[in-house]
Amino acid sequence: MYEIISAGYGRQELRLLGVGPGGPADVARDLRLTMTLDGDFTAAFAEGDNADVLPTRSMTNAAACFVHDHVDAAVEILAPALGTHLLRACPAASTASVTVAETPWTRLPGSHHTFASGPGDQWLADATVRREPAATRVVSGITGLHRAVTTGSAFTGFLVDDYTVPQAVHADDRVLHLSGELRWEYDSPPSDHDRYRAEVLGAFTGSTLDQRSRSSQHAAYLSARAVLDACSLVASVTLRFTHHAHAPLDLAPFGRVGRGRVCLSTDSSSGTGSITLRRVPG
């Protein structure tokens, strides 16, 4: 005797490029979508009965049509709209989850239809649409963040156990390179998601300027707090980060003293962390 605790399916990492011609200039949206339906799909999984299964090809077609119809919409608008449609289209589903990640394309100055794109920050929206009780939750985000300071970060006064070599990790001043993602929820959604996302990113970036921190955890807190301080509509913010190691090399045997630093960078093992800050009423 077996009991299915949960079941779901969907389409992952669907890459779509939406192009909106006309007007003073074209619009280009480079999007990656992941769509998941969860609910009572017992017959499909246990018996091979597909009567309740909305084909993933249909989900793909719906996503393409929604991108076509909402090519100017922010990812925070597109994700819940698509999730609401998928929930209506599949009665067996109790929850539809849609994640839309956008790699911004920048129109070259003076051009109508020439764009440049590259690695960097990505815009993100996670939408969860529930049938009972009816509810929609949207989490905004920016992924692919990379920020580094070459001075002003320390790591001292830490806990020491039998396996700690204090001199190996003690640092009065070091390079601090963090990468990761920033996600936040609103008390009430802004009228312009794209503009407000830029404000959130500006607050985060500004917090790293000449920042002085006592650890990667302290740096993450300072940046998350800066977002809440600067952005009144944001109710909570989560920062997930990876701390990339940059170990200074001893070049004194080669006569290189007091002439800057060279660090050995390695991704063989990295520290990670996360912090969520919520605005407290009053």
PDB file of C-alpha atoms in Angstrom:
ATOM      1  CA  MET A   1       0.000   0.000   0.000  1.00  0.00           C
ATOM      2  CA  TYR A   2       1.365   3.375  -1.007  1.00  0.00           C
ATOM      3  CA  GLU A   3       0.236   6.956  -0.482  1.00  0.00           C
ATOM      4  CA  ILE A   4       1.231   9.829  -2.748  1.00  0.00           C
ATOM      5  CA  ILE A   5       2.085  12.741  -0.486  1.00  0.00           C
ATOM      6  CA  SER A   6       2.565  15.330  -3.213  1.00  0.00           C
ATOM      7  CA  ALA A   7       2.736  15.393  -6.981  1.00  0.00           C
ATOM      8  CA  GLY A   8       3.500  18.028  -9.556  1.00  0.00           C
ATOM      9  CA  TYR A   9       5.050  18.657 -12.953  1.00  0.00           C
ATOM     10  CA  GLY A  10       5.859  21.491 -15.311  1.00  0.00           C
ATOM     11  CA  ARG A  11       8.266  23.083 -17.732  1.00  0.00           C
ATOM     12  CA  GLN A  12      11.714  24.240 -16.613  1.00  0.00           C
ATOM     13  CA  GLU A  13      14.092  26.888 -17.997  1.00  0.00           C
ATOM     14  CA  LEU A  14      11.978  27.825 -21.021  1.00  0.00           C
ATOM     15  CA  ARG A  15      13.951  30.485 -22.898  1.00  0.00           C
ATOM     16  CA  LEU A  16      11.885  33.050 -24.804  1.00  0.00           C
ATOM     17  CA  LEU A  17      12.838  36.267 -26.556  1.00  0.00           C
ATOM     18  CA  GLY A  18       9.954  38.693 -26.850  1.00  0.00           C
ATOM     19  CA  VAL A  19      10.258  41.481 -29.417  1.00  0.00           C
ATOM     20  CA  GLY A  20       7.852  44.381 -29.622  1.00  0.00           C
ATOM     21  CA  PRO A  21       8.298  46.410 -32.808  1.00  0.00           C
ATOM     22  CA  GLY A  22       6.895  49.851 -33.428  1.00  0.00           C
ATOM     23  CA  GLY A  23       6.894  53.172 -31.662  1.00  0.00           C
ATOM     24  CA  PRO A  24      10.094  55.179 -31.321  1.00  0.00           C
ATOM     25  CA  ALA A  25      12.129  52.013 -30.649  1.00  0.00           C
ATOM     26  CA  ASP A  26      11.850  48.250 -30.437  1.00  0.00           C
ATOM     27  CA  VAL A  27      11.477  46.379 -27.145  1.00  0.00           C
ATOM     28  CA  ALA A  28      13.417  43.161 -26.495  1.00  0.00           C
ATOM     29  CA  ARG A  29      12.807  40.857 -23.497  1.00  0.00           C
ATOM     30  CA  ASP A  30      15.188  37.938 -22.877  1.00  0.00           C
ATOM     31  CA  LEU A  31      13.260  35.672 -20.489  1.00  0.00           C
ATOM     32  CA  ARG A  32      13.657  32.295 -18.790  1.00  0.00           C
ATOM     33  CA  LEU A  33      10.479  30.785 -17.385  1.00  0.00           C
ATOM     34  CA  THR A  34       9.879  27.853 -15.059  1.00  0.00           C
ATOM     35  CA  MET A  35       6.243  26.754 -14.607  1.00  0.00           C
ATOM     36  CA  THR A  36       5.030  24.135 -12.120  1.00  0.00           C
ATOM     37  CA  LEU A  37       1.585  22.738 -11.359  1.00  0.00           C
ATOM     38  CA  ASP A  38       1.020  20.938  -8.043  1.00  0.00           C
ATOM     39  CA  GLY A  39      -2.164  19.175  -7.012  1.00  0.00           C
ATOM     40  CA  ASP A  40      -4.150  15.952  -7.282  1.00  0.00           C
ATOM     41  CA  PHE A  41      -2.357  14.137 -10.080  1.00  0.00           C
ATOM     42  CA  THR A  42      -2.598  10.723  -8.426  1.00  0.00           C
ATOM     43  CA  ALA A  43      -4.172   9.025 -11.440  1.00  0.00           C
ATOM     44  CA  ALA A  44      -1.516  10.378 -13.788  1.00  0.00           C
ATOM     45  CA  PHE A  45       1.415   9.237 -11.650  1.00  0.00           C
ATOM     46  CA  ALA A  46       0.027   5.964 -10.278  1.00  0.00           C
ATOM     47  CA  GLU A  47      -2.111   4.721 -13.176  1.00  0.00           C
ATOM     48  CA  GLY A  48      -0.858   6.544 -16.247  1.00  0.00           C
ATOM     49  CA  ASP A  49      -4.234   8.257 -16.678  1.00  0.00           C
ATOM     50  CA  ASN A  50      -3.511  11.654 -18.244  1.00  0.00           C
ATOM     51  CA  ALA A  51      -7.062  13.038 -18.183  1.00  0.00           C
ATOM     52  CA  ASP A  52      -6.101  15.684 -15.612  1.00  0.00           C
ATOM     53  CA  VAL A  53      -2.713  16.575 -17.130  1.00  0.00           C
ATOM     54  CA  LEU A  54      -2.338  19.841 -18.993  1.00  0.00           C
ATOM     55  CA  PRO A  55       0.447  19.154 -21.538  1.00  0.00           C
ATOM     56  CA  THR A  56       3.682  20.995 -20.920  1.00  0.00           C
ATOM     57  CA  ARG A  57       3.565  21.935 -24.589  1.00  0.00           C
ATOM     58  CA  SER A  58       0.346  23.821 -23.820  1.00  0.00           C
ATOM     59  CA  MET A  59       2.137  25.556 -20.963  1.00  0.00           C
ATOM     60  CA  THR A  60       4.902  26.558 -23.368  1.00  0.00           C
ATOM     61  CA  ASN A  61       2.406  27.921 -25.899  1.00  0.00           C
ATOM     62  CA  ALA A  62       0.588  29.847 -23.176  1.00  0.00           C
ATOM     63  CA  ALA A  63       3.866  31.353 -21.964  1.00  0.00           C
ATOM     64  CA  ALA A  64       4.773  32.444 -25.498  1.00  0.00           C
ATOM     65  CA  CYS A  65       1.372  34.075 -25.974  1.00  0.00           C
ATOM     66  CA  PHE A  66       1.556  35.867 -22.630  1.00  0.00           C
ATOM     67  CA  VAL A  67       5.024  37.189 -23.484  1.00  0.00           C
ATOM     68  CA  HIS A  68       3.660  38.354 -26.837  1.00  0.00           C
ATOM     69  CA  ASP A  69       0.675  40.079 -25.217  1.00  0.00           C
ATOM     70  CA  HIS A  70       2.651  41.541 -22.283  1.00  0.00           C
ATOM     71  CA  VAL A  71       5.988  42.323 -23.914  1.00  0.00           C
ATOM     72  CA  ASP A  72       6.109  45.682 -22.106  1.00  0.00           C
ATOM     73  CA  ALA A  73       5.124  44.272 -18.695  1.00  0.00           C
ATOM     74  CA  ALA A  74       7.508  43.824 -15.791  1.00  0.00           C
ATOM     75  CA  VAL A  75       8.302  40.265 -14.759  1.00  0.00           C
ATOM     76  CA  GLU A  76       6.267  40.869 -11.569  1.00  0.00           C
ATOM     77  CA  ILE A  77       3.177  41.394 -13.763  1.00  0.00           C
ATOM     78  CA  LEU A  78       3.865  38.584 -16.231  1.00  0.00           C
ATOM     79  CA  ALA A  79       4.521  35.829 -13.655  1.00  0.00           C
ATOM     80  CA  PRO A  80       1.227  36.001 -11.676  1.00  0.00           C
ATOM     81  CA  ALA A  81      -0.830  36.564 -14.831  1.00  0.00           C
ATOM     82  CA  LEU A  82       0.565  33.382 -16.369  1.00  0.00           C
ATOM     83  CA  GLY A  83       0.186  31.500 -13.075  1.00  0.00           C
ATOM     84  CA  THR A  84      -3.487  32.500 -12.830  1.00  0.00           C
ATOM     85  CA  HIS A  85      -4.112  31.247 -16.362  1.00  0.00           C
ATOM     86  CA  LEU A  86      -2.415  27.890 -15.740  1.00  0.00           C
ATOM     87  CA  LEU A  87      -4.446  27.319 -12.564  1.00  0.00           C
ATOM     88  CA  ARG A  88      -7.681  27.994 -14.443  1.00  0.00           C
ATOM     89  CA  ALA A  89      -6.629  25.750 -17.326  1.00  0.00           C
ATOM     90  CA  CYS A  90      -5.831  22.764 -15.075  1.00  0.00           C
ATOM     91  CA  PRO A  91      -8.667  22.011 -12.586  1.00  0.00           C
ATOM     92  CA  ALA A  92      -6.670  19.244 -10.842  1.00  0.00           C
ATOM     93  CA  ALA A  93      -3.973  21.728  -9.843  1.00  0.00           C
ATOM     94  CA  SER A  94      -4.191  23.398  -6.455  1.00  0.00           C
ATOM     95  CA  THR A  95      -1.143  25.626  -6.957  1.00  0.00           C
ATOM     96  CA  ALA A  96       0.576  27.148  -9.961  1.00  0.00           C
ATOM     97  CA  SER A  97       4.115  28.466  -9.536  1.00  0.00           C
ATOM     98  CA  VAL A  98       5.804  30.614 -12.161  1.00  0.00           C
ATOM     99  CA  THR A  99       9.336  31.996 -12.026  1.00  0.00           C
ATOM    100  CA  VAL A 100      10.380  34.526 -14.654  1.00  0.00           C
ATOM    101  CA  ALA A 101      14.025  35.617 -14.864  1.00  0.00           C
ATOM    102  CA  GLU A 102      15.032  38.366 -17.283  1.00  0.00           C
ATOM    103  CA  THR A 103      18.456  39.188 -18.646  1.00  0.00           C
ATOM    104  CA  PRO A 104      18.165  42.902 -19.491  1.00  0.00           C
ATOM    105  CA  TRP A 105      18.943  43.927 -23.047  1.00  0.00           C
ATOM    106  CA  THR A 106      20.187  47.497 -23.421  1.00  0.00           C
ATOM    107  CA  ARG A 107      19.387  49.433 -26.576  1.00  0.00           C
ATOM    108  CA  LEU A 108      22.497  51.052 -28.001  1.00  0.00           C
ATOM    109  CA  PRO A 109      22.392  54.869 -28.014  1.00  0.00           C
ATOM    110  CA  GLY A 110      20.909  56.315 -31.177  1.00  0.00           C
ATOM    111  CA  SER A 111      19.627  52.954 -32.410  1.00  0.00           C
ATOM    112  CA  HIS A 112      16.066  51.820 -33.032  1.00  0.00           C
ATOM    113  CA  HIS A 113      16.672  48.084 -32.941  1.00  0.00           C
ATOM    114  CA  THR A 114      20.254  47.270 -31.891  1.00  0.00           C
ATOM    115  CA  PHE A 115      20.778  45.841 -28.412  1.00  0.00           C
ATOM    116  CA  ALA A 116      23.616  44.645 -26.223  1.00  0.00           C
ATOM    117  CA  SER A 117      23.363  42.031 -23.501  1.00  0.00           C
ATOM    118  CA  GLY A 118      25.882  40.340 -21.279  1.00  0.00           C
ATOM    119  CA  PRO A 119      26.403  38.569 -17.978  1.00  0.00           C
ATOM    120  CA  GLY A 120      25.365  40.509 -14.923  1.00  0.00           C
ATOM    121  CA  ASP A 121      22.382  41.155 -12.713  1.00  0.00           C
ATOM    122  CA  GLN A 122      19.147  39.429 -13.717  1.00  0.00           C
ATOM    123  CA  TRP A 123      15.624  40.507 -12.806  1.00  0.00           C
ATOM    124  CA  LEU A 124      13.418  37.921 -11.156  1.00  0.00           C
ATOM    125  CA  ALA A 125       9.813  37.316 -10.114  1.00  0.00           C
ATOM    126  CA  ASP A 126       8.465  34.256  -8.286  1.00  0.00           C
ATOM    127  CA  ALA A 127       4.667  33.984  -8.383  1.00  0.00           C
ATOM    128  CA  THR A 128       2.630  31.409  -6.460  1.00  0.00           C
ATOM    129  CA  VAL A 129      -1.115  31.254  -7.202  1.00  0.00           C
ATOM    130  CA  ARG A 130      -3.257  29.071  -4.898  1.00  0.00           C
ATOM    131  CA  ARG A 131      -6.796  27.886  -5.506  1.00  0.00           C
ATOM    132  CA  GLU A 132      -7.976  27.272  -1.904  1.00  0.00           C
ATOM    133  CA  PRO A 133      -7.796  29.603  -0.164  1.00  0.00           C
ATOM    134  CA  ALA A 134      -7.461  31.906  -3.147  1.00  0.00           C
ATOM    135  CA  ALA A 135      -4.183  33.756  -2.841  1.00  0.00           C
ATOM    136  CA  THR A 136      -1.380  35.111  -4.998  1.00  0.00           C
ATOM    137  CA  ARG A 137       2.124  35.769  -3.690  1.00  0.00           C
ATOM    138  CA  VAL A 138       4.794  37.542  -5.726  1.00  0.00           C
ATOM    139  CA  VAL A 139       8.439  37.788  -4.692  1.00  0.00           C
ATOM    140  CA  SER A 140      10.664  40.181  -6.633  1.00  0.00           C
ATOM    141  CA  GLY A 141      14.371  39.655  -6.993  1.00  0.00           C
ATOM    142  CA  ILE A 142      17.705  40.312  -8.614  1.00  0.00           C
ATOM    143  CA  THR A 143      20.078  37.413  -9.219  1.00  0.00           C
ATOM    144  CA  GLY A 144      23.643  37.269 -10.467  1.00  0.00           C
ATOM    145  CA  LEU A 145      24.820  39.969  -8.080  1.00  0.00           C
ATOM    146  CA  HIS A 146      28.590  40.395  -7.729  1.00  0.00           C
ATOM    147  CA  ARG A 147      29.972  43.063  -5.427  1.00  0.00           C
ATOM    148  CA  ALA A 148      33.489  43.341  -3.980  1.00  0.00           C
ATOM    149  CA  VAL A 149      35.473  45.673  -1.750  1.00  0.00           C
ATOM    150  CA  THR A 150      39.265  45.611  -1.718  1.00  0.00           C
ATOM    151  CA  THR A 151      39.577  47.092   1.759  1.00  0.00           C
ATOM    152  CA  GLY A 152      37.412  47.822   4.774  1.00  0.00           C
ATOM    153  CA  SER A 153      36.382  44.259   5.612  1.00  0.00           C
ATOM    154  CA  ALA A 154      37.760  42.393   8.623  1.00  0.00           C
ATOM    155  CA  PHE A 155      37.260  39.046  10.313  1.00  0.00           C
ATOM    156  CA  THR A 156      38.412  38.899  13.920  1.00  0.00           C
ATOM    157  CA  GLY A 157      37.156  37.732  17.311  1.00  0.00           C
ATOM    158  CA  PHE A 158      35.701  34.480  15.966  1.00  0.00           C
ATOM    159  CA  LEU A 159      34.958  31.235  17.811  1.00  0.00           C
ATOM    160  CA  VAL A 160      37.938  28.881  18.068  1.00  0.00           C
ATOM    161  CA  ASP A 161      37.733  25.093  18.447  1.00  0.00           C
ATOM    162  CA  ASP A 162      40.242  22.233  18.202  1.00  0.00           C
ATOM    163  CA  TYR A 163      40.260  22.480  14.412  1.00  0.00           C
ATOM    164  CA  THR A 164      40.724  26.226  14.085  1.00  0.00           C
ATOM    165  CA  VAL A 165      44.043  27.749  13.027  1.00  0.00           C
ATOM    166  CA  PRO A 166      43.399  31.366  14.101  1.00  0.00           C
ATOM    167  CA  GLN A 167      46.239  32.923  12.120  1.00  0.00           C
ATOM    168  CA  ALA A 168      44.929  31.298   8.953  1.00  0.00           C
ATOM    169  CA  VAL A 169      41.567  33.087   9.102  1.00  0.00           C
ATOM    170  CA  HIS A 170      42.257  36.213  11.170  1.00  0.00           C
ATOM    171  CA  ALA A 171      42.150  39.323   8.986  1.00  0.00           C
ATOM    172  CA  ASP A 172      42.251  42.969  10.021  1.00  0.00           C
ATOM    173  CA  ASP A 173      41.718  43.958   6.398  1.00  0.00           C
ATOM    174  CA  ARG A 174      40.867  41.790   3.395  1.00  0.00           C
ATOM    175  CA  VAL A 175      39.199  41.572   0.009  1.00  0.00           C
ATOM    176  CA  LEU A 176      35.500  40.782   0.426  1.00  0.00           C
ATOM    177  CA  HIS A 177      33.821  39.425  -2.708  1.00  0.00           C
ATOM    178  CA  LEU A 178      30.184  38.405  -2.382  1.00  0.00           C
ATOM    179  CA  SER A 179      27.866  37.053  -5.057  1.00  0.00           C
ATOM    180  CA  GLY A 180      24.268  35.950  -4.779  1.00  0.00           C
ATOM    181  CA  GLU A 181      20.693  37.085  -5.027  1.00  0.00           C
ATOM    182  CA  LEU A 182      18.423  39.664  -3.462  1.00  0.00           C
ATOM    183  CA  ARG A 183      14.702  38.982  -3.050  1.00  0.00           C
ATOM    184  CA  TRP A 184      11.986  41.114  -1.520  1.00  0.00           C
ATOM    185  CA  GLU A 185       8.244  41.391  -0.964  1.00  0.00           C
ATOM    186  CA  TYR A 186       6.114  44.514  -0.974  1.00  0.00           C
ATOM    187  CA  ASP A 187       3.559  45.731   1.545  1.00  0.00           C
ATOM    188  CA  SER A 188       1.729  47.013  -1.508  1.00  0.00           C
ATOM    189  CA  PRO A 189       2.959  46.693  -5.105  1.00  0.00           C
ATOM    190  CA  PRO A 190       4.464  49.790  -6.742  1.00  0.00           C
ATOM    191  CA  SER A 191       2.886  51.378  -9.785  1.00  0.00           C
ATOM    192  CA  ASP A 192       6.123  50.848 -11.741  1.00  0.00           C
ATOM    193  CA  HIS A 193       7.963  47.629 -10.873  1.00  0.00           C
ATOM    194  CA  ASP A 194      10.917  48.325 -13.157  1.00  0.00           C
ATOM    195  CA  ARG A 195      11.546  51.774 -11.696  1.00  0.00           C
ATOM    196  CA  TYR A 196      11.245  50.537  -8.124  1.00  0.00           C
ATOM    197  CA  ARG A 197      13.540  47.577  -8.820  1.00  0.00           C
ATOM    198  CA  ALA A 198      16.138  50.098  -9.926  1.00  0.00           C
ATOM    199  CA  GLU A 199      15.665  51.893  -6.597  1.00  0.00           C
ATOM    200  CA  VAL A 200      16.169  48.645  -4.671  1.00  0.00           C
ATOM    201  CA  LEU A 201      19.306  47.870  -6.660  1.00  0.00           C
ATOM    202  CA  GLY A 202      20.554  51.421  -6.151  1.00  0.00           C
ATOM    203  CA  ALA A 203      20.084  51.118  -2.391  1.00  0.00           C
ATOM    204  CA  PHE A 204      21.906  47.793  -2.333  1.00  0.00           C
ATOM    205  CA  THR A 205      24.781  49.055  -4.478  1.00  0.00           C
ATOM    206  CA  GLY A 206      25.053  52.265  -2.506  1.00  0.00           C
ATOM    207  CA  SER A 207      25.379  50.303   0.719  1.00  0.00           C
ATOM    208  CA  THR A 208      28.563  48.674  -0.570  1.00  0.00           C
ATOM    209  CA  LEU A 209      30.308  51.959  -1.369  1.00  0.00           C
ATOM    210  CA  ASP A 210      33.219  52.313   1.061  1.00  0.00           C
ATOM    211  CA  GLN A 211      31.424  49.847   3.328  1.00  0.00           C
ATOM    212  CA  ARG A 212      33.280  48.758   6.475  1.00  0.00           C
ATOM    213  CA  SER A 213      32.224  45.375   7.846  1.00  0.00           C
ATOM    214  CA  ARG A 214      33.437  42.881  10.419  1.00  0.00           C
ATOM    215  CA  SER A 215      32.464  39.767   8.456  1.00  0.00           C
ATOM    216  CA  SER A 216      30.590  38.633   5.354  1.00  0.00           C
ATOM    217  CA  GLN A 217      27.518  38.187   7.575  1.00  0.00           C
ATOM    218  CA  HIS A 218      27.829  41.764   8.839  1.00  0.00           C
ATOM    219  CA  ALA A 219      28.208  43.051   5.269  1.00  0.00           C
ATOM    220  CA  ALA A 220      25.052  41.187   4.213  1.00  0.00           C
ATOM    221  CA  TYR A 221      23.089  42.699   7.101  1.00  0.00           C
ATOM    222  CA  LEU A 222      24.251  46.219   6.297  1.00  0.00           C
ATOM    223  CA  SER A 223      23.170  45.829   2.662  1.00  0.00           C
ATOM    224  CA  ALA A 224      19.778  44.292   3.474  1.00  0.00           C
ATOM    225  CA  ARG A 225      19.100  47.016   6.059  1.00  0.00           C
ATOM    226  CA  ALA A 226      19.994  49.699   3.520  1.00  0.00           C
ATOM    227  CA  VAL A 227      17.281  48.396   1.161  1.00  0.00           C
ATOM    228  CA  LEU A 228      14.604  48.622   3.869  1.00  0.00           C
ATOM    229  CA  ASP A 229      15.834  52.073   4.904  1.00  0.00           C
ATOM    230  CA  ALA A 230      15.659  53.436   1.358  1.00  0.00           C
ATOM    231  CA  CYS A 231      12.609  51.633  -0.054  1.00  0.00           C
ATOM    232  CA  SER A 232       9.447  52.291   1.949  1.00  0.00           C
ATOM    233  CA  LEU A 233       7.231  49.881  -0.010  1.00  0.00           C
ATOM    234  CA  VAL A 234       9.448  46.866   0.727  1.00  0.00           C
ATOM    235  CA  ALA A 235       8.181  44.817   3.682  1.00  0.00           C
ATOM    236  CA  SER A 236      10.941  42.204   3.836  1.00  0.00           C
ATOM    237  CA  VAL A 237      14.187  41.472   2.055  1.00  0.00           C
ATOM    238  CA  THR A 238      16.309  38.332   1.803  1.00  0.00           C
ATOM    239  CA  LEU A 239      19.952  38.273   0.759  1.00  0.00           C
ATOM    240  CA  ARG A 240      21.532  34.918  -0.086  1.00  0.00           C
ATOM    241  CA  PHE A 241      25.248  35.147  -0.693  1.00  0.00           C
ATOM    242  CA  THR A 242      28.409  33.250  -1.504  1.00  0.00           C
ATOM    243  CA  HIS A 243      31.687  34.473  -0.060  1.00  0.00           C
ATOM    244  CA  HIS A 244      34.484  33.947  -2.583  1.00  0.00           C
ATOM    245  CA  ALA A 245      37.913  33.403  -1.060  1.00  0.00           C
ATOM    246  CA  HIS A 246      40.838  35.600  -2.107  1.00  0.00           C
ATOM    247  CA  ALA A 247      43.953  34.602  -0.182  1.00  0.00           C
ATOM    248  CA  PRO A 248      46.843  37.114  -0.280  1.00  0.00           C
ATOM    249  CA  LEU A 249      50.105  35.712  -1.628  1.00  0.00           C
ATOM    250  CA  ASP A 250      53.431  36.412   0.074  1.00  0.00           C
ATOM    251  CA  LEU A 251      55.594  38.122  -2.539  1.00  0.00           C
ATOM    252  CA  ALA A 252      58.200  39.440  -0.057  1.00  0.00           C
ATOM    253  CA  PRO A 253      60.823  36.881  -1.243  1.00  0.00           C
ATOM    254  CA  PHE A 254      60.596  38.579  -4.635  1.00  0.00           C
ATOM    255  CA  GLY A 255      61.003  42.115  -3.330  1.00  0.00           C
ATOM    256  CA  ARG A 256      57.351  43.011  -3.685  1.00  0.00           C
ATOM    257  CA  VAL A 257      56.504  44.683  -0.374  1.00  0.00           C
ATOM    258  CA  GLY A 258      54.153  47.633   0.077  1.00  0.00           C
ATOM    259  CA  ARG A 259      53.282  47.705  -3.631  1.00  0.00           C
ATOM    260  CA  GLY A 260      49.715  46.482  -3.485  1.00  0.00           C
ATOM    261  CA  ARG A 261      48.506  42.922  -3.215  1.00  0.00           C
ATOM    262  CA  VAL A 262      48.009  39.848  -5.352  1.00  0.00           C
ATOM    263  CA  CYS A 263      45.473  37.314  -4.125  1.00  0.00           C
ATOM    264  CA  LEU A 264      44.891  33.719  -5.105  1.00  0.00           C
ATOM    265  CA  SER A 265      41.234  33.261  -5.994  1.00  0.00           C
ATOM    266  CA  THR A 266      39.632  29.852  -5.663  1.00  0.00           C
ATOM    267  CA  ASP A 267      36.106  28.498  -6.046  1.00  0.00           C
ATOM    268  CA  SER A 268      37.002  25.016  -4.817  1.00  0.00           C
ATOM    269  CA  SER A 269      35.129  25.818  -1.598  1.00  0.00           C
ATOM    270  CA  SER A 270      33.147  28.925  -0.756  1.00  0.00           C
ATOM    271  CA  GLY A 271      31.333  30.178   2.303  1.00  0.00           C
ATOM    272  CA  THR A 272      27.604  30.821   2.063  1.00  0.00           C
ATOM    273  CA  GLY A 273      24.994  32.600   4.125  1.00  0.00           C
ATOM    274  CA  SER A 274      21.607  34.267   4.080  1.00  0.00           C
ATOM    275  CA  ILE A 275      19.673  36.854   6.016  1.00  0.00           C
ATOM    276  CA  THR A 276      16.044  37.961   5.938  1.00  0.00           C
ATOM    277  CA  LEU A 277      15.035  41.318   7.395  1.00  0.00           C
ATOM    278  CA  ARG A 278      11.415  42.315   7.915  1.00  0.00           C
ATOM    279  CA  ARG A 279      10.136  45.795   8.545  1.00  0.00           C
ATOM    280  CA  VAL A 280       8.536  46.031  12.006  1.00  0.00           C
ATOM    281  CA  PRO A 281       5.414  48.222  12.119  1.00  0.00           C
ATOM    282  CA  GLY A 282       5.743  51.281  14.285  1.00  0.00           C
TER     283      GLY A 282
END
